[in-house]
Short mmCIF file of C-alpha atoms in Angstrom, two decimals:
data_model
loop_
_atom_site.label_atom_id
_atom_site.label_comp_id
_atom_site.label_asym_id
_atom_site.label_seq_id
_atom_site.Cartn_x
_atom_site.Cartn_y
_atom_site.Cartn_z
CA MET A 402 -74.57 -24.19 -2.31
CA VAL A 403 -71.80 -22.20 -0.63
CA GLU A 404 -72.52 -20.78 2.79
CA THR A 405 -71.03 -17.47 3.75
CA TYR A 406 -70.38 -16.51 7.30
CA ASN A 407 -70.36 -13.02 8.61
CA LYS A 408 -67.32 -13.57 10.82
CA PRO A 409 -66.01 -10.59 12.75
CA MET A 410 -62.79 -9.17 11.39
CA PRO A 411 -59.74 -9.95 13.53
CA VAL A 412 -58.49 -6.96 15.50
CA LEU A 413 -55.15 -5.78 14.10
CA GLY A 414 -54.41 -3.56 17.08
CA LYS A 415 -55.95 -1.09 19.48
CA VAL A 416 -55.70 2.66 19.05
CA LEU A 417 -56.53 5.41 21.53
CA ILE A 418 -57.17 8.79 19.88
CA ILE A 419 -57.01 11.86 22.13
CA VAL A 420 -58.37 15.18 20.87
CA GLU A 421 -58.82 18.26 23.05
CA ASN A 422 -60.47 20.95 20.99
CA LEU A 423 -63.72 19.45 19.58
CA PRO A 424 -66.07 16.57 20.40
CA VAL A 425 -66.28 13.46 18.24
CA PRO A 426 -68.05 12.84 15.85
CA PHE A 427 -68.53 16.61 15.38
CA ASP A 428 -64.79 16.90 14.63
CA ARG A 429 -65.05 15.41 11.12
CA ARG A 430 -61.31 14.99 10.58
CA VAL A 431 -60.86 12.96 13.78
CA TRP A 432 -64.06 11.00 13.12
CA GLN A 433 -62.86 10.08 9.60
CA GLU A 434 -59.52 8.93 11.02
CA ALA A 435 -61.27 6.86 13.69
CA THR A 436 -63.71 5.23 11.26
CA ALA A 437 -60.94 4.51 8.73
CA LEU A 438 -58.94 2.74 11.46
CA ARG A 439 -62.03 0.79 12.56
CA GLN A 440 -62.81 -0.25 8.98
CA ALA A 441 -59.19 -1.39 8.57
CA GLY A 442 -59.61 -3.76 11.53
CA TYR A 443 -58.41 -1.76 14.52
CA GLU A 444 -60.29 -1.37 17.78
CA VAL A 445 -60.60 2.38 18.35
CA SER A 446 -61.30 4.44 21.44
CA VAL A 447 -61.50 8.24 21.45
CA ILE A 448 -61.14 10.72 24.31
CA CYS A 449 -62.53 14.19 23.60
CA PRO A 450 -64.42 17.06 25.24
CA THR A 451 -68.21 17.36 25.36
CA GLY A 452 -70.05 19.95 23.30
CA LYS A 453 -71.79 20.64 19.98
CA LYS A 454 -74.77 18.38 20.83
CA HIS A 455 -72.41 15.59 21.97
CA THR A 456 -72.87 15.60 25.73
CA LEU A 457 -72.94 11.90 26.63
CA LEU A 458 -69.84 11.09 28.66
CA GLU A 459 -69.60 7.57 27.21
CA GLU A 460 -71.03 6.01 24.08
CA THR A 461 -70.15 3.64 21.27
CA LEU A 462 -70.84 4.79 17.71
CA ASP A 463 -70.08 2.58 14.70
CA GLY A 464 -68.01 0.32 16.94
CA ILE A 465 -65.86 3.20 18.22
CA HIS A 466 -65.71 3.73 21.99
CA ILE A 467 -66.06 7.43 22.82
CA TYR A 468 -65.19 8.90 26.21
CA ARG A 469 -65.96 12.59 26.74
CA HIS A 470 -65.11 15.04 29.48
CA ASN A 471 -66.27 18.53 30.38
CA LEU A 472 -63.95 21.52 30.25
CA PRO A 473 -64.30 24.36 32.77
CA LEU A 474 -64.05 27.16 30.20
CA GLU A 475 -63.13 28.25 26.67
CA ALA A 476 -59.76 29.83 27.34
CA SER A 477 -58.46 33.25 26.53
CA GLY A 478 -55.20 34.61 27.90
CA ALA A 479 -52.34 32.77 29.55
CA LEU A 480 -54.15 31.95 32.80
CA GLY A 481 -57.22 30.72 30.91
CA TYR A 482 -55.12 28.41 28.75
CA LEU A 483 -53.32 27.08 31.83
CA VAL A 484 -56.67 26.22 33.46
CA GLU A 485 -58.19 24.76 30.27
CA TYR A 486 -55.18 22.63 29.32
CA SER A 487 -54.58 21.46 32.90
CA ALA A 488 -58.21 20.36 33.21
CA ALA A 489 -58.07 18.66 29.81
CA LEU A 490 -54.86 16.78 30.67
CA PHE A 491 -56.33 15.67 34.00
CA HIS A 492 -59.48 14.29 32.32
CA GLU A 493 -57.54 12.76 29.41
CA MET A 494 -55.25 10.92 31.84
CA ARG A 495 -58.19 9.76 33.95
CA LEU A 496 -60.11 8.54 30.90
CA SER A 497 -57.02 6.93 29.34
CA LEU A 498 -56.70 4.75 32.45
CA LYS A 499 -60.36 3.77 32.03
CA VAL A 500 -59.78 2.91 28.35
CA LEU A 501 -56.66 0.91 29.26
CA ARG A 502 -58.65 -1.08 31.81
CA ARG A 503 -61.72 -1.66 29.61
CA HIS A 504 -60.32 -2.06 26.09
CA GLY A 505 -56.54 -1.67 26.18
CA PHE A 506 -54.53 0.12 23.50
CA ASP A 507 -51.23 -0.29 21.69
CA VAL A 508 -50.91 3.23 20.29
CA ILE A 509 -51.88 6.73 21.41
CA HIS A 510 -52.81 8.95 18.47
CA ALA A 511 -52.70 12.57 19.71
CA CYS A 512 -54.51 15.18 17.64
CA ASN A 513 -52.93 18.61 17.99
CA PRO A 514 -53.57 21.23 19.31
CA PRO A 515 -52.43 21.18 22.01
CA ASP A 516 -49.13 19.40 21.81
CA LEU A 517 -49.22 18.75 25.57
CA ILE A 518 -50.86 15.35 25.05
CA PHE A 519 -47.31 13.98 24.77
CA ILE A 520 -47.23 14.10 28.60
CA ILE A 521 -49.88 11.37 28.74
CA ALA A 522 -48.15 9.41 25.98
CA LEU A 523 -44.82 9.64 27.81
CA PHE A 524 -46.36 7.98 30.86
CA TYR A 525 -47.63 5.08 28.73
CA LYS A 526 -44.33 4.83 26.82
CA LEU A 527 -42.25 4.64 30.01
CA PHE A 528 -44.49 2.32 32.02
CA PHE A 529 -46.31 0.24 29.40
CA GLY A 530 -44.18 0.51 26.22
CA ARG A 531 -47.01 2.03 24.17
CA LYS A 532 -46.35 3.79 20.87
CA PHE A 533 -47.16 7.46 20.22
CA LEU A 534 -48.37 9.13 17.04
CA PHE A 535 -48.44 12.94 16.95
CA ASP A 536 -50.96 14.22 14.39
CA GLN A 537 -50.41 17.92 13.57
CA HIS A 538 -53.87 19.23 12.64
CA ASP A 539 -53.50 22.98 12.70
CA ILE A 540 -50.93 25.30 11.19
CA ASN A 541 -49.19 26.76 14.22
CA PRO A 542 -48.18 30.28 13.04
CA GLU A 543 -51.72 30.99 11.90
CA LEU A 544 -53.19 29.48 15.06
CA TYR A 545 -50.85 31.62 17.19
CA GLU A 546 -51.94 34.75 15.33
CA VAL A 547 -55.65 33.97 15.78
CA LYS A 548 -55.32 33.08 19.48
CA PHE A 549 -52.94 35.83 20.57
CA GLY A 550 -53.55 38.57 17.98
CA LYS A 551 -49.94 38.88 16.86
CA LYS A 552 -47.63 37.17 14.39
CA ALA A 553 -45.21 34.53 15.55
CA SER A 554 -41.60 35.48 15.03
CA SER A 555 -39.75 33.46 12.41
CA THR A 556 -36.17 32.32 12.83
CA ALA A 557 -35.94 30.73 9.37
CA SER A 558 -33.84 32.56 6.79
#
């Protein structure tokens, strides 16, 4: 008789996913990326906002560590975006330090929009040598048109 052991899979690496626009697991695209990484043997942590019935500030689902933060408002206009993105960056930096302390990470996977998450990644690149993956989720010209009500100018010929 052959005995089988249910040994835990070795961790291949640790990934921190940061997403600013939707909570996880409500954001299906980010959740699928996170679960695919976890199934492949990576330890995964996610930082995202609260909302859409996902209001717990910390939880672990399917082995994925989720850290959520509140945002002060849903932005409209330049001042609103400045407030929203500044608050998001503050909370993402604060929570990334918590993730670093509790779980560690080798790579920051930033889900766009916004593309400002590179500021957090730059800190970790300069001081800790961490890698950065920029994941372009939305088509920018169309997003610009929806958010600001006008077409983006094109310089391509």
